[in-house]
Short mmCIF file of C-alpha atoms in Angstrom, two decimals:
data_model
loop_
_atom_site.label_atom_id
_atom_site.label_comp_id
_atom_site.label_asym_id
_atom_site.label_seq_id
_atom_site.Cartn_x
_atom_site.Cartn_y
_atom_site.Cartn_z
CA UNK A 12 -10.53 -7.88 8.98
CA UNK A 13 -6.90 -7.58 9.11
CA UNK A 14 -4.83 -6.14 6.26
CA UNK A 15 -1.12 -5.64 5.93
CA UNK A 16 0.29 -2.86 3.99
CA UNK A 17 4.06 -3.36 3.03
CA UNK A 18 6.65 -0.80 2.82
CA UNK A 19 7.50 -1.59 -0.72
CA UNK A 20 4.12 -0.97 -1.90
CA UNK A 21 3.97 2.49 -0.56
CA UNK A 22 4.04 5.67 -3.09
CA UNK A 23 7.59 7.24 -3.31
CA UNK A 24 9.06 10.38 -4.35
CA UNK A 25 12.51 11.83 -4.84
CA UNK A 26 13.04 15.45 -4.87
CA UNK A 27 16.58 15.42 -4.26
CA UNK A 28 16.55 17.26 -1.03
CA UNK A 29 13.57 15.24 0.05
CA UNK A 30 12.96 11.50 -0.14
CA UNK A 31 9.15 10.51 0.96
CA UNK A 32 7.27 7.62 1.16
CA UNK A 33 3.52 8.02 1.24
CA UNK A 34 1.34 5.07 3.05
CA UNK A 35 -1.68 6.99 1.56
CA UNK A 36 -2.40 9.01 -1.60
CA UNK A 37 -0.45 12.23 -1.62
CA UNK A 38 0.55 14.66 -4.09
CA UNK A 39 1.42 12.89 -7.32
CA UNK A 40 0.94 9.66 -5.92
CA UNK A 41 -2.61 8.63 -6.25
CA UNK A 42 -4.02 5.10 -5.31
CA UNK A 43 -7.66 4.79 -4.98
CA UNK A 44 -7.21 1.80 -2.62
CA UNK A 45 -5.22 3.78 -0.61
CA UNK A 46 -6.83 7.19 0.19
CA UNK A 47 -6.66 6.97 3.87
CA UNK A 48 -8.21 4.82 6.70
CA UNK A 49 -11.13 6.52 8.79
CA UNK A 50 -10.11 10.02 9.58
CA UNK A 51 -6.47 9.24 9.20
CA UNK A 52 -5.37 10.61 5.90
CA UNK A 53 -1.67 10.92 5.50
CA UNK A 54 1.46 9.20 6.95
CA UNK A 55 4.38 10.45 4.92
CA UNK A 56 7.92 8.96 6.09
CA UNK A 57 10.21 12.03 5.17
CA UNK A 58 14.19 12.33 5.04
CA UNK A 59 15.31 15.97 4.75
CA UNK A 60 18.60 16.43 3.40
CA UNK A 61 21.21 18.74 5.53
CA UNK A 62 20.69 22.50 5.07
CA UNK A 63 17.41 21.92 3.26
CA UNK A 64 13.52 21.74 4.00
CA UNK A 65 9.56 22.87 3.35
CA UNK A 66 9.60 26.56 2.55
CA UNK A 67 6.38 28.56 4.00
CA UNK A 68 3.57 27.26 2.60
CA UNK A 69 -0.14 26.91 3.76
CA UNK A 70 -2.90 24.25 5.44
CA UNK A 71 -6.47 24.68 6.46
CA UNK A 72 -8.80 22.48 8.33
CA UNK A 73 -6.21 19.51 8.88
CA UNK A 74 -4.82 18.25 12.10
CA UNK A 75 -1.03 17.81 11.46
CA UNK A 76 1.27 15.76 13.79
CA UNK A 77 5.02 15.60 13.31
CA UNK A 78 6.93 12.73 15.07
CA UNK A 79 10.80 12.90 14.60
CA UNK A 80 12.82 9.87 14.44
CA UNK A 81 16.45 11.22 13.84
CA UNK A 82 17.51 14.33 13.52
CA UNK A 83 15.79 17.61 14.27
CA UNK A 84 13.32 19.67 12.37
CA UNK A 85 13.00 23.49 12.85
CA UNK A 86 9.37 24.64 12.73
CA UNK A 87 8.06 28.29 12.33
CA UNK A 88 4.37 29.43 11.76
CA UNK A 89 2.01 32.17 11.11
CA UNK A 90 0.88 32.05 14.67
CA UNK A 91 4.47 33.24 15.84
CA UNK A 92 5.62 29.73 16.98
CA UNK A 93 9.42 28.85 16.37
CA UNK A 94 10.78 25.56 17.74
CA UNK A 95 13.00 22.69 17.22
CA UNK A 96 11.26 19.08 17.07
CA UNK A 97 13.94 16.37 18.32
CA UNK A 98 12.97 12.39 18.97
CA UNK A 99 10.73 12.09 21.38
CA UNK A 100 8.66 15.43 20.70
CA UNK A 101 5.14 15.28 19.39
CA UNK A 102 3.99 18.23 17.89
CA UNK A 103 0.09 19.07 16.81
CA UNK A 104 -0.50 21.74 14.71
CA UNK A 105 -4.42 22.22 14.13
CA UNK A 106 -4.53 24.31 10.65
CA UNK A 107 -8.24 25.54 11.15
CA UNK A 108 -9.02 28.47 9.20
CA UNK A 109 -5.62 28.80 7.57
CA UNK A 110 -2.16 28.83 8.82
CA UNK A 111 1.32 29.48 7.09
CA UNK A 112 4.44 27.56 8.40
CA UNK A 113 8.13 26.04 7.28
CA UNK A 114 10.11 23.01 8.48
CA UNK A 115 13.84 22.92 8.05
CA UNK A 116 16.83 20.65 8.26
CA UNK A 117 19.47 23.38 9.74
CA UNK A 118 22.31 20.77 10.38
CA UNK A 119 25.25 20.73 8.37
CA UNK A 120 25.64 16.99 7.95
CA UNK A 121 22.83 15.03 9.49
CA UNK A 122 19.33 13.74 7.70
CA UNK A 123 16.16 14.78 9.54
CA UNK A 124 14.04 11.63 9.27
CA UNK A 125 10.44 12.10 10.63
CA UNK A 126 7.03 10.98 9.86
CA UNK A 127 4.30 13.70 9.03
CA UNK A 128 0.76 12.50 9.89
CA UNK A 129 -2.47 14.23 8.88
CA UNK A 130 -5.97 13.40 10.75
CA UNK A 131 -9.14 15.27 9.29
CA UNK A 132 -10.42 17.34 12.03
CA UNK A 133 -14.35 16.99 13.29
CA UNK A 134 -14.57 20.71 13.19
CA UNK A 135 -13.56 23.39 10.49
CA UNK A 136 -12.78 26.89 10.29
CA UNK A 137 -11.50 27.16 13.84
CA UNK A 138 -8.70 29.38 14.66
CA UNK A 139 -5.51 27.94 14.12
CA UNK A 140 -3.52 26.26 16.94
CA UNK A 141 -0.20 24.73 18.14
CA UNK A 142 1.22 22.58 20.92
CA UNK A 143 4.35 20.31 21.44
CA UNK A 144 5.21 18.02 24.04
CA UNK A 145 8.28 15.82 24.76
CA UNK A 146 7.54 11.96 25.86
CA UNK A 147 10.72 10.27 27.13
CA UNK A 148 11.65 6.84 26.12
CA UNK A 149 11.33 5.59 29.68
CA UNK A 150 7.34 6.19 29.13
CA UNK A 151 7.24 4.35 26.01
CA UNK A 152 9.61 1.46 26.84
CA UNK A 153 7.90 -1.96 26.82
CA UNK A 154 4.23 -0.32 26.51
CA UNK A 155 2.08 2.14 24.61
CA UNK A 156 2.26 5.59 25.73
CA UNK A 157 -0.82 7.90 24.73
CA UNK A 158 0.81 10.90 22.80
CA UNK A 159 -2.33 12.54 21.28
CA UNK A 160 -6.07 12.36 21.87
CA UNK A 161 -9.53 14.19 21.50
CA UNK A 162 -9.18 15.31 25.37
CA UNK A 163 -5.58 15.59 25.98
CA UNK A 164 -5.63 12.81 28.47
CA UNK A 165 -2.34 11.37 30.47
CA UNK A 166 -0.84 14.51 29.12
CA UNK A 167 -1.33 13.70 25.48
CA UNK A 168 -1.38 16.88 23.04
CA UNK A 169 -5.12 17.52 21.98
CA UNK A 170 -6.51 16.97 18.70
CA UNK A 171 -9.81 18.00 17.14
CA UNK A 172 -10.91 14.50 16.44
CA UNK A 173 -12.16 11.22 18.06
CA UNK A 174 -8.80 9.54 17.48
CA UNK A 175 -6.10 8.40 20.09
CA UNK A 176 -2.34 7.95 19.24
CA UNK A 177 0.04 5.81 20.95
CA UNK A 178 3.73 5.54 20.64
CA UNK A 179 5.75 2.40 21.87
CA UNK A 180 9.33 1.43 22.25
CA UNK A 181 9.38 -2.54 22.30
CA UNK A 182 12.22 -5.09 22.19
CA UNK A 183 13.05 -8.86 22.86
CA UNK A 184 10.25 -10.40 25.35
CA UNK A 185 8.17 -7.29 25.52
CA UNK A 186 4.67 -7.61 24.75
CA UNK A 187 2.15 -4.81 24.32
CA UNK A 188 -1.56 -5.17 24.01
CA UNK A 189 -4.51 -2.63 23.26
CA UNK A 190 -8.43 -3.23 23.54
CA UNK A 191 -10.40 -2.07 20.43
CA UNK A 192 -14.10 -1.02 21.42
CA UNK A 193 -16.50 -2.47 19.25
CA UNK A 194 -17.35 -0.18 16.15
CA UNK A 195 -13.56 1.16 16.62
CA UNK A 196 -10.76 0.31 14.17
CA UNK A 197 -7.00 0.30 14.54
CA UNK A 198 -4.07 1.23 12.39
CA UNK A 199 -0.44 0.08 13.27
CA UNK A 200 2.59 2.02 11.49
CA UNK A 201 6.06 0.35 12.50
CA UNK A 202 8.35 3.12 12.23
CA UNK A 203 11.39 0.99 12.67
CA UNK A 204 12.68 -2.51 13.78
CA UNK A 205 10.78 -5.52 13.61
CA UNK A 206 7.26 -6.47 15.54
CA UNK A 207 4.70 -9.29 15.09
CA UNK A 208 1.15 -7.87 15.65
CA UNK A 209 -1.64 -10.10 15.82
CA UNK A 210 0.39 -12.88 14.50
CA UNK A 211 1.59 -11.00 11.22
CA UNK A 212 5.28 -10.00 11.18
CA UNK A 213 6.01 -6.16 10.32
CA UNK A 214 9.34 -4.76 9.43
CA UNK A 215 10.18 -0.79 8.97
CA UNK A 216 7.55 0.69 7.13
CA UNK A 217 4.91 -1.89 7.26
CA UNK A 218 1.60 -0.99 8.47
CA UNK A 219 -1.39 -3.18 9.64
CA UNK A 220 -5.07 -2.02 9.27
CA UNK A 221 -7.66 -4.01 11.85
CA UNK A 222 -11.36 -3.44 11.74
CA UNK A 223 -13.78 -5.76 13.74
CA UNK A 224 -10.80 -7.05 15.76
CA UNK A 225 -11.15 -6.78 19.76
CA UNK A 226 -7.34 -6.48 20.54
CA UNK A 227 -4.21 -5.60 18.98
CA UNK A 228 -1.21 -7.55 20.33
CA UNK A 229 2.44 -6.75 19.60
CA UNK A 230 5.31 -8.98 20.42
CA UNK A 231 8.51 -10.79 19.36
CA UNK A 232 9.92 -7.34 18.67
CA UNK A 233 13.66 -6.11 17.40
CA UNK A 234 14.20 -2.77 18.49
CA UNK A 235 10.80 -1.70 17.24
CA UNK A 236 9.35 1.84 17.40
CA UNK A 237 5.46 1.48 16.64
CA UNK A 238 2.79 3.90 16.21
CA UNK A 239 -1.16 2.92 17.06
CA UNK A 240 -3.99 4.80 15.96
CA UNK A 241 -7.33 3.89 17.61
CA UNK A 242 -9.96 5.43 15.18
CA UNK A 243 -13.55 5.86 14.94
#
């Protein structure tokens, strides 16, 4: 099974200070056909206006990954962490038994454009946790770089779920492939640019769901930044 989810078909919310596209049902956007994919529950493409952000709010029992495309995202949480997330960074927050945090764009004139990703954990009620790592462009250029996994392999951030997240930067004649183990599925989200995945042409914001497929093949890229989820 291969299914393409077009950017224009996503949910959308405009709060003035925040514009957000929802790949799956979220907040006031409900679509019973798009509740998630495996343990992947949320991909929100958010744009935060200068000097605004998410005030302190809580989460429980969710693996939350932030991936910044443009600008910077200031993070503070009840664990005592305070950081700024910039392009190339991958931040993982395990909400566990409960955490409070805030996210702001402190820029005077630039929009913060980022992806917020939620993955359902395989354990609940654990102490909350935090991790942030930088993956430079060279490590993703023309290939898929592991950035999150259940065991923290290859220097990736560690998540509490049998899932692996890869990021890649592809252009021109670049070609990247990923073998999918039988019984697993793959979800490809194109953050920007254009890319052909298993013969399907994708543009920014589009996604491809794959199950029962032995390999994901990415080619014919034009300034593509792509995320691939390998899911149980």
